[in-house]
Amino acid sequence: MQLVPNLLLFGRVLRAAGVHVHRERMVDAIEATEWIGLGSRADLRATLSALLVHRYEDLPLFNDAFDLFFRAHGSSALDLPLFSLGERARILMRRNTGAPQRLDLESESAESAASAAFALGAYSTIEVSRTKDFSDFTAAELEAARRLMLRMQWQPGTRRTRRWQRASRGDIDMPRLLRTNLMRGGELIELPRRIRREAPRPIVMLADVSGSMDRYSRMLLAFASGLTRSARQVESFVFATRLTRVTRLVSAPTGYRVVSRMVRDLHDWGGGTRIGEALRTFNTTWARRVMRHGPVVIIVSDGWDRGDPLLLARELARLRRRCSRLMWLNPLLGSAGYEPLTRGMQAALAHIDDFMPAHNLRSIEDLATHLQRLGPGLKTRPSIDGNYRQT
Amino acid sequence: MSHAPLAIPSSVDALQEAVGRQQYIAERALAVSIYLALRLKRPLFLEGEAGVGKTEVAKVLAAALDTSFIRLQCYEGLDVSQAVYEWNYPRQLLEIRMIETARDLDRAAVTHELFTETFLIKRPLLRAIEQTRQRAPVLLIDEIDRADEEFEGYLLEFLSDFQVTIPELGTIRAAEPPVVVITSNRTREVHDALKRRCVYSWIPYPDFDKEYRIVTAKVPGASERLARQVTAFVQDLRTADLYKAAGISETLDWAAALVALDRDVLDRHVIDETLGILLKNQEDIDAVRGERVGAMLARVLA
């Protein structure tokens, strides 16, 4: 049996399937087979998995590839279903294409026409009113506003970290004081000082993309995209009936197609809203991973909720305990005479720190200013599970 | 101080047996990973939900290899002075005072005396390197995901050459690489560059058989029937949609509590009373107490 060529081939198969396999690891894998032996397929699987995979997400893909490869093992290498494996990663990224999407108003051709127009500088000449409601925008204005938002620079305030840095003010840095001055014989010549370093405060954005938000979703996703790309630590989620993490999607450098790709990928686009359930999913599945360092949480929704308002209130209360500030942006708040009377909104009001409009460019700018003003000393609320202290 | 190298078990089976003697039940895949980490002298990177026994792996490994165990608990803001070394400056100040009163101060000599090992506080990473002069210890870097990314960068450097440079003292090298176990609860993604250097293993929640074996091994007072019921109940509970699922240590605590209460079988009353041992979250407790406990119990007893 030709072990080394087979292992190298398997490494290539894994790479083709989308598992990130580092070259050095192949060397390790070949060395490892000397220790493990090839008697047991389970051991071989464990060996290759331990050395070639380093992400939990890749494990299922690895297992599939392993099964396929070592079942085919023995027959000619040309019979291997390499192509089907290679295709798989791409197919996975595109599932959910079947559902009808209400927001995908522009077809591919319209989209490419629009980008061609932009390339000619067409949109740069359009003046966009900062106080006009997004829902009244023409297609051209939408596009111009969208580009504006993608370019916006966000400075979402800072948080104080637990790391020290040298500074000209602050507390005296005792270890450094002694180290520097003892070297000179113990005379205190310098008084080095230190302060806690500050880092950008993370943001978690949860955007409602259900049917009632239709007119605003596009703009708000552009907003999410701009925010994610300009501030460093932003996590984005969208929800209607279920919650989907879109952080990677909105931060993709091909900014223009971000929104429409998202539209295609979201199975639940335009369905009814169950905010409470979406938040519950967030709290149980994602909060542990993305709610670090006392983030600012921004929920964007009109509050039209078909779910249980009690559940919504409970999950909001929980969410609020774990973040430093909970904001709710409601596009409807911009229209004159709007009262937050929906059951969902009523349930939410008691648990949020800021209730702000998000219907035109002015309101988005206000939000930017507001975020920037949040100081580094913002406290995370005491948490009943003690996971978050002051950050 | 003579150098005695580690005795690495000769095969995966031998390793499985060695950790088994320490009352640890390692699945084959995990045993292979541990064995490879030892053979290839790579750090072992363990990921998994909280409470699946990641930390335990390192402790058991130290006992099985008959070597010392050094633990570095990570937290936000962890820096070199807490992880590697720090000068004991209060003691240095005292020393200056004492020298001043005792004799005329020779500044050059004092400086020299003040930066010797006597005044050095050795933190886990430095201790791990020093230990290798006798026998490579097991170094546990626990919950790396809690430390910030700057520390990860440092760790990357540390793991590639196992040496520490102290400007005032010089460079201290490991005689042989310590056995490094890194754990992560996956509250954030640890950088790929670090993971790539390691042998990676994902530890899932144990299945029924494994957890049952753990319960009978660790809670000898539990009858076979109780152990089965406890395990089945916890397994069922883990499928419920809760903020925080029960880990193995919770199962063990619960089994021990039931034994202490002289229980031989589960009933709704006793479950309601002791649910706080399994679930550490009031909302979760409220969510399952009563009806749902009844339904789960019915499935367990069926």
XYZ file of C-alpha atoms in Angstrom:
693
model
C 0.000 0.000 0.000
C 1.326 3.400 -0.899
C 0.682 5.305 2.249
C 2.342 8.635 1.656
C 0.876 9.382 -1.770
C -2.539 8.393 -0.477
C -2.285 10.657 2.526
C -1.155 13.538 0.364
C -4.062 12.905 -1.941
C -6.419 12.846 1.001
C -5.001 16.181 2.117
C -5.795 17.577 -1.302
C -9.307 16.181 -1.145
C -9.836 17.870 2.210
C -8.594 21.168 0.856
C -10.850 20.829 -2.143
C -13.761 20.174 0.184
C -13.065 23.414 2.000
C -11.180 22.205 5.090
C -8.199 24.389 5.782
C -5.288 21.937 5.922
C -1.884 23.337 6.636
C 1.053 21.784 4.817
C 3.091 21.172 7.962
C 0.258 19.115 9.311
C 0.597 16.625 6.473
C 4.149 15.959 7.637
C 2.841 15.384 11.146
C 0.136 13.091 9.840
C 2.647 10.959 7.970
C 4.870 10.761 11.038
C 1.884 9.948 13.202
C 0.898 6.917 11.160
C 4.201 5.363 12.200
C 3.130 5.597 15.816
C -0.460 4.623 15.397
C -0.217 1.915 12.793
C -2.794 1.305 10.110
C -4.603 -1.644 11.568
C -7.700 0.170 12.678
C -9.697 2.523 10.554
C -11.139 4.215 13.656
C -7.632 5.010 14.868
C -6.631 6.324 11.478
C -9.692 8.535 11.465
C -8.930 9.840 14.956
C -5.309 10.467 13.985
C -6.045 12.379 10.820
C -8.855 14.295 12.462
C -6.659 15.349 15.390
C -3.900 16.565 13.119
C -5.577 17.888 10.008
C -8.666 19.517 11.495
C -8.518 22.369 13.937
C -12.019 23.726 13.792
C -15.152 22.215 15.203
C -17.104 23.350 12.133
C -14.847 21.314 9.869
C -15.393 18.012 11.675
C -18.521 16.879 9.763
C -16.875 17.722 6.450
C -13.776 15.803 7.483
C -15.815 12.758 8.444
C -17.658 12.736 5.126
C -14.433 13.104 3.195
C -12.787 10.360 5.233
C -15.654 7.941 4.608
C -15.698 8.608 0.906
C -11.967 8.494 0.472
C -11.260 5.357 2.423
C -14.214 3.516 1.021
C -12.872 4.207 -2.428
C -9.445 3.240 -1.200
C -8.213 0.182 -3.015
C -9.864 1.003 -6.266
C -8.041 3.250 -8.658
C -7.447 6.753 -7.418
C -9.102 8.045 -10.556
C -12.412 6.657 -9.391
C -12.437 8.916 -6.397
C -15.370 11.278 -6.275
C -13.080 14.246 -5.981
C -15.359 16.486 -7.921
C -18.382 15.784 -5.840
C -16.364 16.543 -2.723
C -14.980 19.716 -4.151
C -18.408 20.871 -5.137
C -19.841 20.297 -1.754
C -18.420 23.324 -0.017
C -19.825 25.569 -2.658
C -23.208 23.907 -2.594
C -23.374 24.235 1.163
C -22.899 27.940 0.917
C -25.801 28.274 -1.445
C -28.548 26.201 0.049
C -31.751 28.099 0.858
C -32.010 29.461 -2.617
C -35.420 27.963 -3.211
C -37.651 30.197 -1.144
C -39.362 33.163 -2.775
C -37.902 36.408 -1.636
C -39.946 39.516 -1.402
C -37.116 41.949 -1.227
C -35.235 40.671 -4.195
C -36.974 43.227 -6.342
C -34.019 43.866 -8.549
C -33.154 40.940 -10.722
C -29.540 40.047 -11.444
C -29.610 42.107 -14.608
C -30.937 45.169 -12.847
C -28.234 44.716 -10.263
C -25.437 44.515 -12.762
C -26.879 47.486 -14.625
C -26.834 49.404 -11.366
C -23.227 48.519 -10.657
C -22.267 49.473 -14.190
C -23.983 52.791 -13.668
C -22.046 53.288 -10.502
C -18.805 52.519 -12.210
C -19.556 55.474 -14.450
C -20.011 57.650 -11.420
C -23.723 58.102 -11.938
C -24.659 57.987 -8.292
C -22.071 60.373 -7.049
C -24.043 63.237 -8.546
C -27.261 62.412 -6.745
C -28.044 64.497 -3.717
C -29.618 62.442 -0.964
C -31.817 64.221 1.501
C -30.778 63.429 5.041
C -34.262 63.815 6.410
C -36.228 61.937 3.783
C -37.702 58.662 4.982
C -35.972 55.587 3.559
C -39.307 54.200 2.458
C -39.854 57.213 0.179
C -36.507 56.817 -1.550
C -36.304 56.184 -5.264
C -34.086 53.346 -6.433
C -31.316 55.799 -7.301
C -31.508 57.507 -3.945
C -31.474 54.155 -2.174
C -28.332 53.214 -4.003
C -26.624 56.491 -3.245
C -27.609 56.335 0.422
C -26.459 52.770 0.604
C -23.049 53.663 -0.722
C -22.882 56.526 1.707
C -23.592 54.185 4.574
C -20.985 51.696 3.483
C -18.434 54.487 3.592
C -19.470 55.843 6.968
C -16.775 55.730 9.636
C -18.030 54.340 12.909
C -16.354 54.900 16.223
C -18.458 52.954 18.619
C -16.948 54.179 21.882
C -14.420 52.264 23.897
C -14.223 49.968 26.858
C -11.517 49.790 29.488
C -9.627 46.517 29.221
C -7.733 44.854 32.028
C -4.419 45.348 30.353
C -2.019 48.090 31.365
C -0.134 50.432 29.143
C 2.535 53.011 29.897
C 1.240 56.552 30.068
C 2.230 59.961 31.297
C -0.695 60.053 33.704
C -2.437 57.475 35.837
C -1.230 55.257 38.667
C 2.416 54.762 39.419
C 3.713 51.621 37.777
C 5.485 50.066 40.762
C 7.161 47.116 39.052
C 8.570 49.385 36.367
C 9.495 52.079 38.887
C 11.715 49.668 40.736
C 13.104 47.953 37.713
C 14.187 51.148 35.996
C 15.408 52.950 39.079
C 17.109 50.068 40.865
C 19.259 49.630 37.814
C 20.500 53.133 38.498
C 21.198 52.323 42.110
C 17.890 52.977 43.783
C 17.529 56.704 43.282
C 14.039 57.639 42.110
C 14.647 59.547 38.947
C 11.635 58.662 36.884
C 8.069 58.031 37.977
C 6.655 55.709 35.326
C 2.873 55.602 35.283
C 0.348 53.295 33.745
C -3.319 53.293 32.798
C -5.764 50.649 31.714
C -5.759 50.289 27.975
C -8.912 51.037 26.056
C -10.266 48.961 23.203
C -13.232 49.501 20.889
C -16.440 48.446 22.547
C -17.986 45.491 20.743
C -21.362 45.831 19.087
C -23.939 43.134 18.558
C -26.630 43.972 16.057
C -29.869 42.037 15.722
C -31.893 43.141 12.713
C -35.492 42.263 11.993
C -35.907 41.389 8.303
C -39.514 40.276 8.380
C -42.210 41.398 5.975
C -43.245 44.490 7.895
C -39.659 45.757 7.824
C -39.471 45.271 4.077
C -39.144 48.920 3.147
C -36.298 49.468 5.572
C -34.443 46.173 5.571
C -32.246 46.998 2.613
C -31.037 50.234 4.101
C -30.565 48.753 7.535
C -28.526 45.897 6.142
C -26.322 48.386 4.351
C -25.991 50.065 7.712
C -25.023 46.757 9.335
C -22.549 46.140 6.562
C -20.931 49.552 6.899
C -20.772 49.177 10.654
C -19.207 45.725 10.499
C -16.589 46.827 8.043
C -15.547 50.011 9.782
C -15.722 49.091 13.472
C -13.644 46.092 14.428
C -15.790 44.057 16.737
C -19.273 43.798 15.356
C -21.471 40.735 15.288
C -24.560 40.859 13.087
C -27.625 38.681 13.146
C -30.876 38.864 11.211
C -34.147 37.341 12.239
C -37.728 36.952 11.217
C -39.029 33.610 12.369
C -35.582 32.298 13.062
C -32.211 33.809 13.810
C -29.251 33.695 11.420
C -25.743 34.921 12.033
C -24.551 37.058 9.148
C -21.341 38.560 10.503
C -19.166 37.009 7.819
C -21.658 37.753 5.079
C -22.014 41.465 5.740
C -18.301 41.951 6.173
C -17.479 40.444 2.788
C -15.401 42.879 0.759
C -17.662 42.621 -2.259
C -19.875 45.130 -0.564
C -22.241 45.743 -3.373
C -23.649 42.255 -3.590
C -23.793 41.757 0.145
C -27.402 42.667 0.562
C -28.766 40.799 -2.399
C -26.746 37.713 -1.537
C -28.118 37.896 1.942
C -31.591 38.199 0.534
C -31.052 35.034 -1.445
C -29.556 33.130 1.453
C -32.196 33.923 3.976
C -34.811 31.327 3.944
C -37.147 33.230 6.150
C -37.053 36.551 4.398
C -40.389 38.315 4.562
C -42.050 35.818 6.922
C -43.774 36.722 10.178
C -41.732 37.918 13.126
C -41.161 36.091 16.355
C -38.814 38.425 18.137
C -38.985 36.653 21.482
C -38.060 33.306 19.995
C -35.270 34.828 17.940
C -33.870 36.425 21.082
C -34.180 33.166 22.944
C -32.131 31.428 20.274
C -29.631 34.220 20.562
C -29.474 33.938 24.339
C -29.134 30.181 24.440
C -26.960 29.530 21.396
C -24.997 32.635 20.602
C -24.767 34.816 23.679
C -22.015 32.724 25.232
C -19.885 33.163 22.152
C -20.539 36.721 21.062
C -21.488 38.603 24.222
C -17.984 39.251 25.437
C -16.542 42.402 26.943
C -19.826 44.166 27.678
C -21.071 44.912 24.179
C -23.619 47.448 23.056
C -26.573 45.512 21.693
C -28.630 47.139 18.958
C -31.965 45.628 18.009
C -33.540 46.971 14.825
C -37.216 46.186 14.556
C -40.610 47.818 14.210
C -41.907 45.693 17.066
C -44.603 43.922 15.038
C -44.346 40.640 16.828
C -46.478 37.582 16.287
C -44.892 35.697 19.147
C -45.489 35.718 22.870
C -44.848 39.189 24.388
C -44.028 37.614 27.752
C -41.278 35.579 26.166
C -39.989 38.704 24.458
C -39.888 40.600 27.754
C -38.124 37.748 29.514
C -35.457 37.309 26.859
C -34.889 41.050 26.609
C -34.410 41.244 30.358
C -31.850 38.483 30.132
C -30.083 40.079 27.218
C -29.945 43.397 29.005
C -28.263 41.897 32.040
C -25.409 40.736 29.879
C -24.679 43.846 27.843
C -23.569 47.327 28.729
C -26.317 49.041 26.773
C -29.399 47.804 24.993
C -30.676 49.962 22.141
C -33.779 49.509 20.075
C -33.981 51.227 16.715
C -37.455 51.498 15.299
C -37.930 52.975 11.831
C -41.563 53.773 12.630
C -40.483 56.074 15.439
C -39.591 58.593 12.748
C -43.112 59.018 11.481
C -45.218 61.683 13.128
C -47.902 60.374 15.418
C -46.352 56.945 15.888
C -47.015 55.458 19.297
C -45.283 52.238 20.325
C -48.522 50.455 21.000
C -47.881 47.034 19.527
C -47.766 44.284 22.119
C -44.178 43.508 21.271
C -43.044 47.108 21.591
C -44.978 47.528 24.835
C -43.286 44.486 26.299
C -39.908 45.725 25.160
C -40.002 49.300 26.383
C -39.397 48.432 30.027
C -36.155 46.641 29.195
C -34.297 48.901 26.823
C -31.909 51.768 27.465
C -32.370 53.720 24.256
C -35.345 53.830 21.946
C -34.334 55.589 18.754
C -35.627 56.103 15.223
C -33.857 54.662 12.180
C -35.780 55.867 9.186
C -33.465 58.361 7.490
C -29.820 59.277 7.213
C -30.080 61.898 9.941
C -31.211 59.282 12.452
C -28.347 56.975 11.489
C -25.924 59.844 12.037
C -27.494 60.531 15.408
C -26.943 56.911 16.293
C -23.279 57.184 15.325
C -22.859 60.212 17.585
C -24.671 58.486 20.395
C -22.484 55.393 20.152
C -19.354 57.492 20.128
C -20.375 59.224 23.319
C -20.641 55.998 25.315
C -17.683 56.234 27.674
C -15.142 53.559 28.490
C -16.317 53.217 32.082
C -19.788 51.954 31.155
C -20.637 49.197 33.582
C -22.066 45.877 32.667
C -25.061 45.208 34.818
C -24.662 42.621 37.540
C -25.425 39.303 36.007
C -27.155 36.507 37.826
C -24.878 33.919 36.354
C -21.828 35.963 37.163
C -20.342 35.636 33.702
C -19.767 39.304 33.249
C -18.089 41.616 35.587
C -17.130 45.160 34.876
C -15.453 45.436 31.508
C 19.017 16.997 40.235
C 19.090 14.254 37.679
C 16.998 14.342 34.583
C 14.482 11.551 34.241
C 12.625 11.600 30.949
C 8.919 10.955 30.756
C 7.826 7.394 30.239
C 5.326 7.657 27.405
C 2.979 4.669 27.099
C 4.040 2.458 24.234
C 0.716 2.399 22.397
C -2.750 3.921 22.382
C -4.028 0.886 24.274
C -1.378 1.313 26.950
C -2.300 4.960 27.270
C -5.997 4.178 27.538
C -5.173 1.704 30.270
C -2.951 4.179 32.109
C -5.608 6.889 32.247
C -8.190 4.220 33.036
C -6.224 3.428 36.195
C -6.803 7.066 37.181
C -10.556 6.489 36.910
C -10.767 8.415 33.663
C -12.702 6.907 30.809
C -11.202 8.188 27.574
C -12.874 7.452 24.280
C -10.668 5.948 21.609
C -10.502 9.142 19.541
C -9.423 11.181 22.560
C -6.865 8.545 23.554
C -5.395 8.649 20.047
C -5.144 12.446 20.234
C -3.417 12.360 23.608
C -1.036 9.675 22.431
C -0.164 11.646 19.305
C 0.396 14.814 21.296
C 2.862 12.944 23.491
C 4.625 11.256 20.590
C 4.834 14.250 18.298
C 5.569 16.555 21.249
C 2.794 18.902 20.299
C 0.366 20.723 22.558
C -3.017 19.069 22.921
C -5.875 21.455 22.168
C -9.158 20.406 23.721
C -12.418 22.089 22.843
C -15.892 21.306 24.069
C -18.808 22.602 26.086
C -18.198 23.495 29.713
C -18.244 20.481 31.998
C -17.227 17.680 29.628
C -13.999 16.952 31.482
C -11.386 18.874 29.510
C -9.456 20.058 32.544
C -9.623 16.574 33.978
C -7.678 15.213 31.000
C -4.612 17.215 32.006
C -4.794 16.238 35.661
C -5.254 12.589 34.856
C -2.466 12.693 32.321
C -0.065 14.088 34.905
C -0.980 11.310 37.303
C -0.748 8.631 34.611
C 2.682 9.875 33.513
C 3.755 10.210 37.134
C 4.848 13.794 36.741
C 3.931 17.160 38.214
C 0.961 19.225 37.145
C 1.134 22.966 36.559
C -1.935 25.001 35.789
C -2.337 28.413 34.272
C -5.892 29.673 34.526
C -6.549 32.279 31.837
C -8.606 35.405 32.336
C -9.030 38.726 30.632
C -5.972 40.905 31.171
C -3.649 37.990 31.909
C -0.156 39.280 31.213
C 3.471 38.252 31.464
C 3.736 39.210 35.139
C 0.956 36.758 35.985
C 1.761 34.047 33.474
C 5.560 33.967 33.342
C 7.420 35.848 36.053
C 7.448 38.992 38.134
C 10.038 40.646 40.344
C 9.059 40.669 43.983
C 9.453 44.389 44.447
C 8.218 44.752 48.033
C 10.907 42.312 48.999
C 13.469 44.136 46.906
C 12.613 47.383 48.736
C 12.978 45.691 52.103
C 16.299 44.294 51.054
C 17.543 47.770 50.147
C 16.541 49.018 53.572
C 18.345 46.177 55.256
C 21.500 46.653 53.264
C 21.408 50.380 53.926
C 21.328 49.908 57.672
C 23.859 47.107 57.686
C 26.696 48.565 55.699
C 27.715 51.217 53.254
C 25.828 50.927 50.076
C 27.743 49.618 47.114
C 25.263 50.447 44.405
C 26.552 48.190 41.693
C 26.640 45.192 43.993
C 23.181 45.902 45.360
C 21.666 46.067 41.919
C 23.247 42.776 41.138
C 21.974 41.145 44.314
C 18.474 42.460 43.907
C 17.910 40.771 40.591
C 18.631 37.200 41.512
C 16.330 34.215 41.726
C 15.588 34.973 45.370
C 13.505 37.940 44.293
C 11.894 36.308 41.312
C 8.280 35.202 41.529
C 7.900 32.319 39.143
C 4.549 31.993 37.437
C 3.222 28.810 35.777
C 4.919 29.100 32.370
C 8.342 29.690 33.868
C 7.831 26.953 36.430
C 6.869 24.536 33.671
C 10.121 25.235 31.852
C 12.191 24.867 34.989
C 10.523 21.630 35.958
C 11.746 19.972 32.797
C 15.208 19.810 34.369
C 13.841 17.007 36.476
C 10.979 15.610 34.422
C 8.731 17.328 31.892
C 5.553 18.346 33.734
C 2.020 18.548 32.359
C 1.250 22.216 31.785
C -2.445 23.016 31.608
C -3.388 26.312 29.983
C -7.001 26.422 31.002
C -9.733 28.320 29.160
C -7.499 30.091 26.690
C -10.592 31.722 25.196
C -10.851 33.902 28.299
C -7.433 35.472 27.786
C -7.118 38.248 25.247
C -5.567 37.921 21.855
C -2.300 39.585 22.888
C -1.675 36.733 25.254
C -2.334 34.232 22.510
C 0.433 35.881 20.532
C 2.834 35.465 23.414
C 1.781 31.881 23.908
C 2.442 31.124 20.273
C 6.023 32.233 20.765
C 6.366 30.358 24.038
C 5.084 27.108 22.547
C 7.450 27.229 19.618
C 10.705 27.437 21.553
C 9.886 26.832 25.219
C 12.201 29.473 26.509
C 11.788 32.570 28.609
C 14.092 35.548 28.534
C 14.420 37.634 31.667
C 16.513 40.709 30.819
C 18.202 40.802 34.238
C 18.911 37.075 34.410
C 19.217 35.701 30.913
C 17.388 33.050 28.951
C 15.957 29.963 30.578
C 15.360 26.998 28.279
C 13.399 23.827 28.749
C 15.456 20.649 28.811
C 12.631 18.957 26.950
C 9.232 20.362 25.981
C 6.623 20.072 28.742
C 3.402 18.238 27.939
C 1.031 21.090 27.147
C -2.740 20.808 27.323
C -4.772 23.828 26.218
C -8.515 23.968 26.786
C -11.158 26.251 25.353
C -14.861 26.573 26.016
C -15.214 28.182 22.621
C -16.653 31.438 23.889
C -14.606 32.903 21.071
C -12.573 31.497 18.231
C -8.955 30.968 19.177
C -6.589 32.001 16.429
C -5.880 29.362 13.813
C -2.136 29.941 14.017
C -2.185 28.659 17.577
C -4.525 25.765 16.904
C -2.478 24.669 13.921
C 0.468 23.888 16.167
C -1.642 21.611 18.277
C -3.235 18.223 18.127
C -6.907 19.109 18.107
C -9.656 17.214 19.815
C -13.307 18.055 20.281
C -14.816 16.499 23.390
C -18.574 16.017 23.086
C -20.975 15.352 25.913
C -20.610 11.646 26.759
C -23.173 9.198 25.435
C -25.233 7.095 27.813
C -22.776 4.212 28.133
C -19.794 6.392 28.791
C -21.563 8.592 31.288
C -22.973 5.552 33.065
C -19.472 4.126 33.379
C -18.224 7.450 34.735
C -21.001 7.597 37.315
C -20.396 4.050 38.535
C -16.634 4.655 38.663
C -16.798 7.965 40.492
C -19.811 7.465 42.750
C -19.314 3.964 44.078
C -22.173 4.370 46.564
C -24.763 4.591 43.798
C -26.636 1.412 43.022
C -26.697 0.180 39.466
C -30.343 1.167 39.155
C -29.803 4.685 40.479
C -26.761 5.191 38.251
C -28.784 4.162 35.213
C -31.693 6.429 36.077
C -29.483 9.402 36.894
C -27.569 9.021 33.643
C -30.704 8.601 31.553
C -32.309 11.652 33.166
C -29.294 13.879 32.575
C -29.005 12.676 28.989
C -32.649 13.597 28.451
C -32.187 16.940 30.179
C -29.359 17.836 27.804
C -31.704 17.647 24.848
C -33.978 20.268 26.434
C -33.594 23.814 25.192
C -31.806 25.423 28.155
C -29.390 28.285 28.696
C -26.832 26.029 30.286
C -26.784 22.258 29.948
C -25.597 20.057 32.810
C -21.991 18.854 32.550
C -20.474 15.612 33.788
C -19.468 17.138 37.098
C -23.116 18.113 37.649
C -24.171 14.522 36.964
C -21.622 13.281 39.481
C -22.636 15.838 42.112
C -26.245 14.927 41.633
C -25.609 11.197 41.907
C -23.551 11.800 45.060
C -26.325 13.988 46.494
C -28.938 11.301 45.849
C -26.719 8.735 47.521
C -26.307 11.068 50.496
C -30.102 11.354 50.668
C -30.317 7.545 50.719
C -32.200 7.423 47.459
C -32.226 4.347 45.358
C -34.676 5.447 42.689
C -35.694 8.751 41.175
C -39.065 10.294 41.820
C -40.520 13.661 40.948
C -40.334 14.970 44.451
C -36.635 14.326 44.922
C -35.800 15.647 41.464
C -37.624 18.905 42.153
C -35.754 19.241 45.430
C -32.310 18.611 43.997
C -32.646 20.221 40.579
C -30.394 23.042 41.724
C -27.443 20.675 41.597
C -27.990 19.962 37.914
C -29.069 23.370 36.674
C -27.379 26.505 37.889
C -29.754 28.980 36.368
C -33.070 30.028 37.886
C -34.742 30.443 34.495
C -33.689 26.948 33.477
C -34.902 25.491 36.750
C -38.268 27.216 36.373
C -38.514 25.987 32.812
C -38.202 22.292 33.638
C -39.534 22.008 37.178
C -42.913 20.321 37.427
C -44.528 19.063 34.231
C -41.388 18.641 32.177
C -39.554 16.847 34.955
C -42.535 14.482 35.078
C -42.356 13.824 31.355
C -38.611 13.215 31.447
C -38.941 10.941 34.432
C -41.619 8.942 32.648
C -39.247 8.433 29.716
C -36.416 7.439 32.058
C -38.491 4.895 33.923
C -40.078 3.519 30.778
